[in-house]
Each structure stands twice: as structure tokens, then as C-alpha cells.
Coordinates of N, CA and C in Angstrom, one line a residue:
M1202 N 110.9 91.1 85.9 CA 112.3 91.4 86.2 C 112.6 91.4 87.7
P1203 N 113.5 90.6 88.1 CA 113.8 90.5 89.6 C 114.5 91.8 90.0
Y1204 N 114.3 92.1 91.3 CA 114.9 93.3 91.9 C 115.7 92.8 93.1
E1205 N 116.8 93.5 93.4 CA 117.6 93.2 94.6 C 116.7 93.6 95.8
P1206 N 116.6 92.8 96.8 CA 115.8 93.1 97.9 C 116.4 94.3 98.7
P1207 N 115.6 95.1 99.4 CA 116.1 96.2 100.2 C 116.9 95.7 101.4
T1208 N 117.7 96.5 102.0 CA 118.6 96.1 103.1 C 118.5 97.2 104.2
H1209 N 119.3 96.9 105.2 CA 119.4 97.9 106.3 C 120.8 98.6 106.2
T1210 N 121.4 98.6 105.1 CA 122.7 99.2 104.9 C 122.8 100.7 105.3
V1211 N 121.8 101.5 104.8 CA 121.9 102.9 105.1 C 121.6 103.1 106.6
E1212 N 120.6 102.4 107.1 CA 120.3 102.5 108.5 C 121.5 102.2 109.4
R1213 N 122.2 101.1 109.1 CA 123.4 100.7 109.8 C 124.5 101.8 109.7
S1214 N 124.6 102.4 108.6 CA 125.6 103.5 108.4 C 125.2 104.7 109.2
L1215 N 123.9 105.1 109.2 CA 123.5 106.2 110.1 C 123.7 105.9 111.6
R1216 N 123.4 104.7 112.0 CA 123.7 104.4 113.4 C 125.1 104.5 113.7
A1217 N 126.0 104.0 112.8 CA 127.4 104.0 113.1 C 128.1 105.4 113.1
T1218 N 127.6 106.2 112.1 CA 128.3 107.5 111.9 C 127.7 108.6 112.8
T1219 N 126.4 108.5 113.2 CA 125.7 109.6 113.9 C 125.3 109.2 115.3
G1220 N 125.4 107.9 115.6 CA 124.9 107.5 117.0 C 123.4 107.4 117.1
A1221 N 122.7 107.5 116.0 CA 121.3 107.4 116.0 C 120.8 106.0 116.5
K1222 N 119.8 106.0 117.4 CA 119.3 104.8 117.9 C 117.9 104.5 117.2
T1223 N 117.2 105.5 116.9 CA 115.9 105.3 116.2 C 115.9 106.0 114.9
V1224 N 115.8 105.2 113.8 CA 115.9 105.7 112.5 C 114.5 105.4 111.8
A1225 N 113.9 106.4 111.2 CA 112.7 106.3 110.5 C 112.9 106.3 109.0
G1226 N 112.2 105.5 108.2 CA 112.2 105.6 106.8 C 111.0 106.3 106.4
V1227 N 111.1 107.3 105.5 CA 110.0 108.1 105.1 C 109.8 108.1 103.6
D1228 N 108.5 107.9 103.1 CA 108.2 108.0 101.7 C 106.8 108.6 101.5
E1229 N 106.6 109.1 100.4 CA 105.4 109.8 100.1 C 104.6 109.1 98.9
V1230 N 103.4 109.4 98.8 CA 102.6 108.9 97.7 C 101.5 110.0 97.4
G1231 N 101.3 110.2 96.1 CA 100.3 111.2 95.7 C 100.8 112.5 95.2
R1232 N 102.2 112.5 95.1 CA 102.8 113.8 94.6 C 102.3 114.2 93.2
G1233 N 102.1 113.2 92.3 CA 101.7 113.5 90.9 C 100.3 113.4 90.6
A1234 N 99.4 113.2 91.7 CA 98.0 113.1 91.4 C 97.4 114.4 91.1
W1235 N 96.2 114.4 90.5 CA 95.4 115.6 90.3 C 94.4 115.9 91.4
A1236 N 94.1 114.8 92.1 CA 93.1 115.0 93.2 C 93.6 114.2 94.4
G1237 N 93.1 114.6 95.6 CA 93.4 113.9 96.8 C 94.6 114.5 97.5
P1238 N 94.9 114.1 98.7 CA 96.1 114.6 99.4 C 97.4 114.0 99.0
V1239 N 98.5 114.6 99.4 CA 99.7 113.9 99.4 C 99.9 113.2 100.8
T1240 N 100.3 112.0 100.8 CA 100.3 111.2 102.0 C 101.8 110.7 102.2
V1241 N 102.3 110.9 103.5 CA 103.6 110.5 103.8 C 103.5 109.5 105.0
C1242 N 104.3 108.4 104.9 CA 104.4 107.4 105.9 C 105.8 107.5 106.5
A1243 N 105.9 107.5 107.8 CA 107.2 107.3 108.5 C 107.1 106.0 109.2
A1244 N 108.1 105.1 109.0 CA 108.1 103.8 109.5 C 109.5 103.5 110.2
V1245 N 109.4 102.9 111.4 CA 110.6 102.5 112.1 C 110.6 101.0 112.2
T1246 N 111.7 100.3 111.7 CA 111.7 98.9 111.6 C 112.7 98.2 112.4
G1247 N 113.6 98.9 113.0 CA 114.7 98.2 113.7 C 115.6 97.5 112.6
L1248 N 116.2 96.5 113.0 CA 117.1 95.8 112.0 C 116.6 94.3 111.7
R1249 N 115.3 94.1 111.9 CA 114.8 92.7 111.7 C 114.6 92.5 110.2
R1250 N 114.5 91.2 109.9 CA 114.3 90.7 108.5 C 112.8 91.0 108.2
P1251 N 112.5 91.7 107.0 CA 111.2 92.0 106.7 C 110.4 90.9 106.0
P1252 N 109.1 91.0 105.9 CA 108.3 90.0 105.2 C 108.8 89.8 103.7
A1253 N 108.7 88.6 103.2 CA 109.2 88.3 101.9 C 108.5 89.2 100.8
G1254 N 109.3 89.6 99.8 CA 108.7 90.3 98.7 C 108.7 91.8 98.9
L1255 N 109.2 92.4 99.9 CA 109.2 93.8 100.2 C 110.1 94.5 99.2
T1256 N 109.5 95.6 98.5 CA 110.3 96.5 97.7 C 109.5 97.7 97.5
D1257 N 109.9 98.6 96.6 CA 109.2 99.8 96.2 C 107.7 99.4 95.9
S1258 N 106.8 100.1 96.4 CA 105.4 99.8 96.2 C 105.0 99.8 94.7
K1259 N 105.7 100.7 93.9 CA 105.3 100.8 92.5 C 105.7 99.5 91.7
L1260 N 106.6 98.7 92.3 CA 107.0 97.5 91.7 C 106.2 96.3 92.1
I1261 N 105.2 96.5 92.9 CA 104.4 95.4 93.4 C 103.0 95.5 92.9
S1262 N 102.4 94.4 92.5 CA 101.1 94.5 92.0 C 100.1 95.0 93.0
P1263 N 99.0 95.6 92.6 CA 98.0 96.0 93.6 C 97.5 94.9 94.5
K1264 N 97.3 93.7 94.0 CA 96.9 92.6 94.8 C 97.9 92.3 95.9
R1265 N 99.2 92.2 95.5 CA 100.2 91.9 96.4 C 100.4 93.0 97.4
R1266 N 100.3 94.2 97.0 CA 100.4 95.4 97.9 C 99.4 95.3 99.0
A1267 N 98.1 95.0 98.6 CA 97.0 94.8 99.6 C 97.3 93.7 100.6
E1268 N 97.9 92.7 100.1 CA 98.3 91.6 101.0 C 99.4 91.9 102.0
L1269 N 100.4 92.6 101.4 CA 101.6 92.9 102.1 C 101.5 94.0 103.2
A1270 N 100.6 95.0 102.9 CA 100.5 96.2 103.8 C 100.1 95.8 105.2
P1271 N 99.1 95.0 105.4 CA 98.7 94.7 106.8 C 99.8 93.8 107.5
L1272 N 100.5 93.0 106.7 CA 101.7 92.3 107.3 C 102.7 93.3 107.8
L1273 N 103.0 94.3 107.0 CA 104.0 95.3 107.3 C 103.6 96.1 108.5
E1274 N 102.3 96.5 108.6 CA 101.8 97.3 109.7 C 102.0 96.5 111.0
R1275 N 101.9 95.2 111.0 CA 102.1 94.4 112.2 C 103.6 94.2 112.5
W1276 N 104.4 94.1 111.4 CA 105.8 93.8 111.5 C 106.7 95.0 112.0
V1277 N 106.4 96.2 111.5 CA 107.2 97.3 111.8 C 107.2 97.6 113.3
T1278 N 108.2 98.2 113.8 CA 108.2 98.6 115.2 C 107.1 99.6 115.5
T1279 N 107.0 100.6 114.6 CA 105.9 101.6 114.7 C 105.8 102.3 113.3
F1280 N 104.7 102.9 113.0 CA 104.6 103.8 111.8 C 103.5 104.8 112.1
A1281 N 103.5 105.9 111.3 CA 102.5 106.9 111.4 C 102.4 107.5 110.0
L1282 N 101.2 108.1 109.7 CA 101.0 108.7 108.4 C 100.6 110.2 108.7
G1283 N 100.9 111.0 107.7 CA 100.5 112.4 107.7 C 100.1 112.8 106.3
D1284 N 99.1 113.6 106.2 CA 98.5 114.1 104.9 C 98.7 115.6 104.8
A1285 N 98.8 116.1 103.6 CA 98.5 117.5 103.3 C 97.4 117.5 102.2
S1286 N 96.4 118.3 102.5 CA 95.2 118.3 101.7 C 95.4 119.0 100.4
P1287 N 94.5 118.8 99.4 CA 94.6 119.6 98.1 C 94.7 121.1 98.4
Q1288 N 93.9 121.6 99.3 CA 93.9 123.0 99.6 C 95.3 123.5 100.1
E1289 N 95.9 122.6 101.0 CA 97.2 123.0 101.5 C 98.2 122.9 100.4
I1290 N 98.1 122.0 99.5 CA 99.0 121.9 98.3 C 98.9 123.2 97.5
D1291 N 97.6 123.6 97.2 CA 97.4 124.8 96.4 C 98.0 126.0 97.1
D1292 N 97.8 126.1 98.4 CA 98.2 127.3 99.2 C 99.7 127.4 99.4
L1293 N 100.3 126.2 99.6 CA 101.7 126.2 100.0 C 102.7 125.8 98.9
G1294 N 102.2 125.1 97.9 CA 103.1 124.5 96.9 C 103.5 123.1 97.4
M1295 N 103.9 122.2 96.5 CA 104.1 120.8 96.8 C 105.3 120.6 97.8
T1296 N 106.3 121.3 97.6 CA 107.5 121.1 98.5 C 107.1 121.4 99.9
A1297 N 106.5 122.5 100.2 CA 106.1 122.8 101.6 C 105.0 121.9 102.1
A1298 N 104.1 121.4 101.2 CA 103.1 120.5 101.5 C 103.7 119.1 101.9
L1299 N 104.7 118.7 101.2 CA 105.3 117.5 101.5 C 106.0 117.6 102.9
R1300 N 106.6 118.7 103.2 CA 107.2 118.8 104.5 C 106.2 118.8 105.6
L1301 N 105.0 119.5 105.3 CA 104.0 119.5 106.3 C 103.5 118.1 106.6
A1302 N 103.2 117.3 105.5 CA 102.7 115.9 105.7 C 103.8 115.1 106.4
A1303 N 105.1 115.2 106.0 CA 106.1 114.4 106.7 C 106.3 114.7 108.1
V1304 N 106.2 116.0 108.5 CA 106.3 116.4 109.9 C 105.2 115.9 110.7
R1305 N 104.0 115.9 110.1 CA 102.8 115.3 110.8 C 103.0 113.9 111.0
A1306 N 103.6 113.1 110.1 CA 103.8 111.7 110.3 C 104.9 111.5 111.3
L1307 N 106.0 112.2 111.2 CA 107.1 112.0 112.2 C 106.7 112.3 113.6
E1308 N 105.9 113.4 113.7 CA 105.5 113.9 115.1 C 104.5 113.0 115.7
A1309 N 103.8 112.2 114.8 CA 102.8 111.2 115.3 C 103.4 109.9 115.8
L1310 N 104.7 109.7 115.5 CA 105.4 108.5 116.0 C 105.5 108.6 117.6
P1311 N 105.4 107.5 118.3 CA 105.5 107.5 119.7 C 106.9 107.9 120.2
V1312 N 107.9 107.7 119.4 CA 109.3 108.1 119.8 C 109.8 109.0 118.6
R1313 N 110.4 110.1 119.0 CA 111.0 111.0 117.9 C 112.2 110.3 117.4
P1314 N 112.3 110.2 116.0 CA 113.5 109.6 115.4 C 114.7 110.4 115.6
D1315 N 115.9 109.7 115.8 CA 117.1 110.5 115.8 C 117.6 110.8 114.4
A1316 N 117.2 110.0 113.4 CA 117.6 110.3 112.0 C 116.5 109.8 111.1
V1317 N 116.4 110.3 109.9 CA 115.4 110.0 108.9 C 116.1 109.6 107.6
I1318 N 115.6 108.5 107.0 CA 116.0 108.2 105.6 C 114.9 108.6 104.7
L1319 N 115.2 109.5 103.8 CA 114.2 110.1 103.0 C 114.3 109.7 101.6
D1320 N 113.3 109.1 101.0 CA 113.4 108.7 99.6 C 113.6 109.9 98.6
G1321 N 114.5 109.7 97.7 CA 114.7 110.8 96.7 C 116.0 111.5 96.9
K1322 N 116.2 112.6 96.1 CA 117.4 113.3 96.2 C 117.3 114.7 96.8
H1323 N 116.0 115.1 97.0 CA 115.8 116.4 97.6 C 115.3 116.3 99.1
D1324 N 116.0 117.0 100.0 CA 115.6 117.0 101.4 C 114.6 118.1 101.6
Y1325 N 113.3 117.7 101.5 CA 112.2 118.6 101.7 C 111.9 118.8 103.2
L1326 N 112.6 118.0 104.1 CA 112.3 118.2 105.5 C 113.2 119.3 106.2
G1327 N 114.5 119.1 106.0 CA 115.4 120.2 106.6 C 115.4 120.1 108.1
E1328 N 116.1 121.1 108.7 CA 116.2 121.2 110.1 C 114.9 121.3 110.8
P1329 N 114.8 120.8 112.0 CA 115.8 120.2 112.9 C 116.0 118.7 112.6
W1330 N 115.4 118.2 111.6 CA 115.6 116.7 111.4 C 116.9 116.4 110.8
Q1331 N 117.5 115.3 111.2 CA 118.8 114.8 110.7 C 118.4 113.8 109.5
V1332 N 118.6 114.2 108.3 CA 118.1 113.6 107.1 C 119.2 113.0 106.3
R1333 N 119.0 111.8 105.8 CA 119.9 111.2 104.8 C 119.0 110.9 103.6
T1334 N 119.2 111.6 102.5 CA 118.4 111.3 101.3 C 119.0 110.1 100.5
V1335 N 118.2 109.3 99.9 CA 118.6 108.1 99.2 C 117.8 108.0 97.9
I1336 N 118.4 108.2 96.8 CA 117.7 108.0 95.5 C 117.3 106.5 95.4
K1337 N 116.0 106.3 95.0 CA 115.4 105.0 95.0 C 115.5 104.3 96.3
G1338 N 115.4 105.1 97.4 CA 115.4 104.5 98.7 C 114.3 103.5 99.0
D1339 N 113.2 103.7 98.2 CA 112.1 102.8 98.4 C 112.4 101.4 97.8
Q1340 N 113.4 101.3 97.0 CA 113.9 100.0 96.6 C 115.0 99.4 97.4
S1341 N 115.9 100.3 97.9 CA 117.1 99.8 98.6 C 117.1 99.8 100.1
C1342 N 116.2 100.5 100.7 CA 116.2 100.6 102.2 C 114.9 100.0 102.7
I1343 N 115.0 99.1 103.7 CA 113.9 98.4 104.2 C 112.9 99.3 104.8
A1344 N 113.3 100.2 105.6 CA 112.3 101.1 106.3 C 111.6 102.0 105.3
V1345 N 112.3 102.5 104.3 CA 111.6 103.3 103.3 C 110.7 102.5 102.4
A1346 N 111.1 101.3 102.1 CA 110.2 100.4 101.3 C 108.9 100.1 102.1
A1347 N 109.1 99.8 103.4 CA 107.9 99.5 104.2 C 107.0 100.8 104.2
A1348 N 107.5 101.9 104.4 CA 106.8 103.2 104.4 C 106.1 103.4 103.0
S1349 N 106.8 103.0 102.0 CA 106.2 103.2 100.6 C 104.9 102.3 100.4
V1350 N 105.0 101.1 100.9 CA 103.8 100.2 100.7 C 102.7 100.6 101.6
I1351 N 103.0 100.9 102.8 CA 101.9 101.3 103.7 C 101.2 102.6 103.3
A1352 N 102.0 103.6 102.9 CA 101.4 104.8 102.4 C 100.6 104.6 101.1
K1353 N 101.1 103.8 100.2 CA 100.4 103.6 98.9 C 99.0 102.9 99.2
V1354 N 99.0 101.9 100.0 CA 97.8 101.2 100.2 C 96.8 102.0 101.0
R1355 N 97.3 102.7 102.0 CA 96.4 103.6 102.8 C 95.8 104.7 102.0
R1356 N 96.6 105.3 101.1 CA 96.0 106.4 100.3 C 95.1 105.9 99.2
D1357 N 95.5 104.8 98.6 CA 94.6 104.2 97.6 C 93.2 103.8 98.2
T1358 N 93.3 103.3 99.4 CA 92.0 102.9 100.1 C 91.2 104.1 100.4
M1359 N 91.8 105.2 100.8 CA 91.1 106.4 101.1 C 90.5 107.0 99.9
M1360 N 91.2 107.0 98.8 CA 90.7 107.6 97.5 C 89.5 106.7 97.0
A1361 N 89.6 105.4 97.2 CA 88.5 104.5 96.7 C 87.2 104.8 97.6
E1362 N 87.4 105.0 98.9 CA 86.3 105.3 99.7 C 85.7 106.7 99.4
L1363 N 86.5 107.7 99.1 CA 86.0 109.0 98.7 C 85.3 108.9 97.4
G1364 N 85.8 108.1 96.5 CA 85.2 107.9 95.2 C 83.9 107.2 95.1
A1365 N 83.6 106.5 96.2 CA 82.3 105.8 96.3 C 81.1 106.7 96.4
A1366 N 81.4 108.0 96.9 CA 80.3 108.9 97.0 C 79.8 109.2 95.6
S1367 N 78.5 109.4 95.5 CA 77.8 109.6 94.2 C 78.4 110.8 93.4
E1368 N 78.7 111.9 94.1 CA 79.2 113.1 93.4 C 80.6 112.9 92.8
Y1369 N 81.3 111.8 93.2 CA 82.6 111.6 92.7 C 82.7 110.3 91.8
A1370 N 81.6 109.7 91.6 CA 81.6 108.4 90.9 C 82.2 108.4 89.5
A1371 N 82.0 109.5 88.8 CA 82.4 109.6 87.4 C 83.9 109.7 87.3
F1372 N 84.6 110.0 88.4 CA 86.1 110.2 88.3 C 86.8 108.9 88.5
A1373 N 86.2 107.8 88.9 CA 86.8 106.5 89.1 C 88.0 106.5 90.0
F1374 N 87.9 107.2 91.1 CA 89.1 107.3 92.0 C 89.4 105.9 92.6
D1375 N 88.5 105.0 92.5 CA 88.9 103.6 93.0 C 89.9 102.9 92.0
A1376 N 89.9 103.4 90.8 CA 90.8 102.8 89.8 C 92.1 103.6 89.6
N1377 N 92.0 105.0 89.7 CA 93.1 105.8 89.4 C 93.7 106.6 90.6
A1378 N 93.0 106.5 91.8 CA 93.5 107.1 93.0 C 93.8 108.6 92.9
G1379 N 93.1 109.2 91.9 CA 93.3 110.7 91.7 C 94.4 111.1 90.7
Y1380 N 95.1 110.0 90.2 CA 96.1 110.3 89.2 C 95.5 110.5 87.8
P1381 N 96.3 111.0 86.8 CA 95.7 111.2 85.5 C 95.3 109.8 84.9
S1382 N 94.2 109.8 84.2 CA 93.8 108.6 83.5 C 92.7 109.1 82.5
P1383 N 92.4 108.4 81.4 CA 91.5 108.8 80.4 C 90.1 109.1 81.0
V1384 N 89.6 108.2 81.9 CA 88.3 108.4 82.6 C 88.4 109.6 83.5
H1385 N 89.4 109.8 84.2 CA 89.5 111.0 85.1 C 89.5 112.3 84.2
R1386 N 90.3 112.3 83.1 CA 90.3 113.5 82.3 C 88.9 113.8 81.7
A1387 N 88.2 112.7 81.2 CA 86.9 112.9 80.6 C 85.9 113.5 81.7
A1388 N 86.0 113.0 82.9 CA 85.1 113.5 83.9 C 85.4 114.9 84.3
L1389 N 86.7 115.3 84.3 CA 87.0 116.7 84.5 C 86.4 117.6 83.4
E1390 N 86.5 117.2 82.2 CA 86.0 118.0 81.1 C 84.5 118.1 81.2
E1391 N 83.8 117.1 81.6 CA 82.4 117.2 81.7 C 81.9 117.9 83.0
W1392 N 82.5 117.6 84.1 CA 81.9 118.0 85.4 C 82.8 119.1 86.1
G1393 N 84.0 119.3 85.6 CA 84.9 120.2 86.3 C 85.5 119.7 87.6
P1394 N 86.5 120.4 88.2 CA 87.1 119.9 89.4 C 86.2 119.9 90.6
T1395 N 86.5 119.0 91.5 CA 85.7 118.8 92.7 C 86.5 119.4 93.9
P1396 N 85.9 119.5 95.1 CA 86.7 119.9 96.3 C 87.9 119.0 96.6
L1397 N 88.0 117.8 95.9 CA 89.2 117.0 96.1 C 90.3 117.3 95.2
H1398 N 90.1 118.2 94.2 CA 91.1 118.4 93.2 C 92.0 119.6 93.6
R1399 N 93.2 119.5 93.0 CA 94.2 120.5 93.2 C 94.0 121.6 92.1
L1400 N 93.7 122.8 92.5 CA 93.3 123.8 91.6 C 94.4 124.7 91.1
S1401 N 95.6 124.4 91.5 CA 96.8 125.2 91.0 C 97.5 124.5 90.0
W1402 N 97.1 123.3 89.6 CA 97.9 122.4 88.7 C 97.5 122.6 87.3
S1403 N 98.5 122.3 86.4 CA 98.5 122.6 85.0 C 97.4 121.9 84.2
Y1404 N 96.8 120.8 84.7 CA 95.8 120.1 83.9 C 94.7 121.0 83.6
L1405 N 94.4 122.0 84.4 CA 93.3 123.0 84.1 C 93.6 123.8 82.9
D1406 N 94.9 123.9 82.5 CA 95.2 124.7 81.3 C 94.6 124.0 80.1
A1407 N 94.4 122.7 80.1 CA 93.8 122.0 79.0 C 92.3 121.9 79.1
L1408 N 91.6 122.6 80.0 CA 90.2 122.5 80.2 C 89.6 123.9 80.1
P1409 N 89.5 124.5 78.9 CA 89.0 125.9 78.8 C 87.8 126.2 79.6
R1410 N 86.9 125.3 79.7 CA 85.6 125.5 80.3 C 85.8 125.8 81.8
W1411 N 86.9 125.3 82.4 CA 87.1 125.4 83.9 C 88.3 126.2 84.3
Q1412 N 89.0 126.8 83.3 CA 90.2 127.5 83.6 C 90.0 128.7 84.6
H1413 N 88.8 129.2 84.7 CA 88.6 130.3 85.6 C 88.7 129.9 87.0
L1414 N 88.7 128.6 87.3 CA 88.8 128.0 88.7 C 90.2 127.9 89.1
K1415 N 91.2 128.0 88.2 CA 92.6 127.8 88.5 C 93.1 128.8 89.5
K1416 N 93.8 128.3 90.5 CA 94.5 129.1 91.5 C 95.9 129.4 91.0
V1417 N 96.4 130.6 91.2 CA 97.7 131.0 90.8 C 98.7 130.4 91.7
R1418 N 99.8 129.8 91.2 CA 100.8 129.2 92.0 C 101.5 130.3 92.8
F1419 N 102.0 129.9 94.0 CA 102.5 130.9 94.9 C 103.9 131.3 94.5
S1420 N 104.6 130.5 93.6 CA 105.9 131.0 93.2 C 106.3 130.2 91.9
A1421 N 107.2 130.8 91.1 CA 107.7 130.1 89.9 C 108.6 128.9 90.4
E1422 N 109.3 129.0 91.5 CA 110.1 127.9 92.0 C 109.2 126.7 92.3
A1423 N 108.0 126.9 92.9 CA 107.1 125.8 93.2 C 106.6 125.2 92.0
A1424 N 106.3 126.0 91.0 CA 105.8 125.5 89.7 C 106.8 124.6 89.1
A1425 N 108.1 125.0 89.1 CA 109.1 124.2 88.5 C 109.3 122.9 89.2
L1426 N 109.3 122.9 90.5 CA 109.4 121.7 91.3 C 108.3 120.7 91.1
E1427 N 107.1 121.2 90.8 CA 106.0 120.3 90.7 C 105.7 119.8 89.3
S1428 N 106.2 120.5 88.3 CA 105.8 120.2 86.9 C 106.2 118.8 86.5
G1429 N 107.2 118.2 87.1 CA 107.6 116.8 86.7 C 106.6 115.7 87.0
G1430 N 105.7 116.0 87.9 CA 104.8 114.9 88.3 C 103.4 114.9 87.8
Q1431 N 103.1 115.8 86.9 CA 101.7 116.0 86.6 C 101.3 115.3 85.3
L1432 N 102.2 114.8 84.5 CA 101.8 114.3 83.2 C 101.8 112.8 83.1
G1433 N 102.5 112.1 84.0 CA 102.6 110.6 83.9 C 101.4 109.9 84.5
F1434 N 101.3 108.6 84.2 CA 100.3 107.7 84.7 C 101.0 106.9 85.9
D1435 N 100.6 107.1 87.1 CA 101.3 106.5 88.2 C 100.3 106.0 89.3
F1436 N 99.5 105.0 88.9 CA 98.5 104.6 89.8 C 98.3 103.1 89.8

């Protein structure tokens, strides 16, 4: 199914209405995973035409993503990544962990953005950042789409490298990147969670042998915000 290519429309609007000169597109990957960090990419692209085929990373085959990511890393004006670890996700909740990772990415840019285009409908950044949220921004906004692809390939590569260690081999992180999968679930049932796993998440409720390891969520609000991402296959 063909998709409309992303544009600079939102970025042009922000420049016109706020006077912003540097606009960063921000997207995350790993929100719904059972293991590994949540990774955020902030990308500044200017108003140039992107490499062909750019869209939301989830709509691009793994092979094409792997080809496109290095092209994007050279094409963007600048980009930076930030992670929040599984332990930080457990301690802070996903919303605060997303903000932590995003701030780490934004503050790692050589120039502080005047405005941020954030994928989705929830502004998890807040002040002092000037944020424009865009639903499906990773499909419609060039800077967000670029951030989406870079973040996805970088995190997938990191999870594959971690999964190469003998103690994690049974979890097949090279294939599932820490997301739910039959192999991942079977390994959890047999071996239990590793230091790479999020211990506050509800998958442990279905593993009686390992339930004693579960961490209590820090608030009911955090549990509600996170519950939507834990059941799907997104890898």
C-alpha cells in the first residue's frame, strides 16, 4: 500500500508562527518492549529534500531501514540519541522515562532547538521546550520520520549486540529487539527475566514462577499510560 511521503509542512508552520529557526523532530522506539531501553532520536533536517522512500520506520522493511539509516545520518543537519534504561523505566514509569531519554537526546544536539515536533498526541516533554505534537508525525513530518528510522535501526542493532552474549541467546533479541514474541515468552518462562528486562511490566503476571521479581509500579497513572504498549508485536 503506497503512503503519502512526509513533508516539511509542520516545520514551516512552526517557523512562521513562532519564529523558530532550529526545529527538531523527535521520535521514540522501544516503548512497548519487555526488555531493553527506550530510545529517543532528535533530528534536525532543515528544509531539504530527504532521501527517497523516507516514512515511518514501522512501514519500512528491516532491510530497507538498514540501508536508509546511514543515508539519513549523513543527510540530516544533525541528530542525537538518548536512552532510558530498563531500571529507569521501572523506577520512573514510562512517561517520565520517555522525557528523560528525549531530554538527553535534545541536550546532546550541538544547537538547542527553538521548537520540537513530537510524534504522537501526548506532550511528554513539557516546559521549557516549545512542543508541537503531531499524531502519526513519523509518517507526515520529514524530521520526525528521519528520527524514527535512525532510532529504530540504532536500537535494533544495540539489542542484537546485547543478545549475542551467551546469557541472553535464548531470548533472540536479534530477532525481536526485546518486544513480545513466542521465543521471547518461552525463554522468560524457562529462565526468568534478565538485567535487561523491565520488572514492573505486566508480562510477569503470566509467569507464576517469576512473579516474586516484579517491581510495584510507582503510580496507577503510570500503569494506565503504559498498558497499551505491552501486548502487541512491534518488532
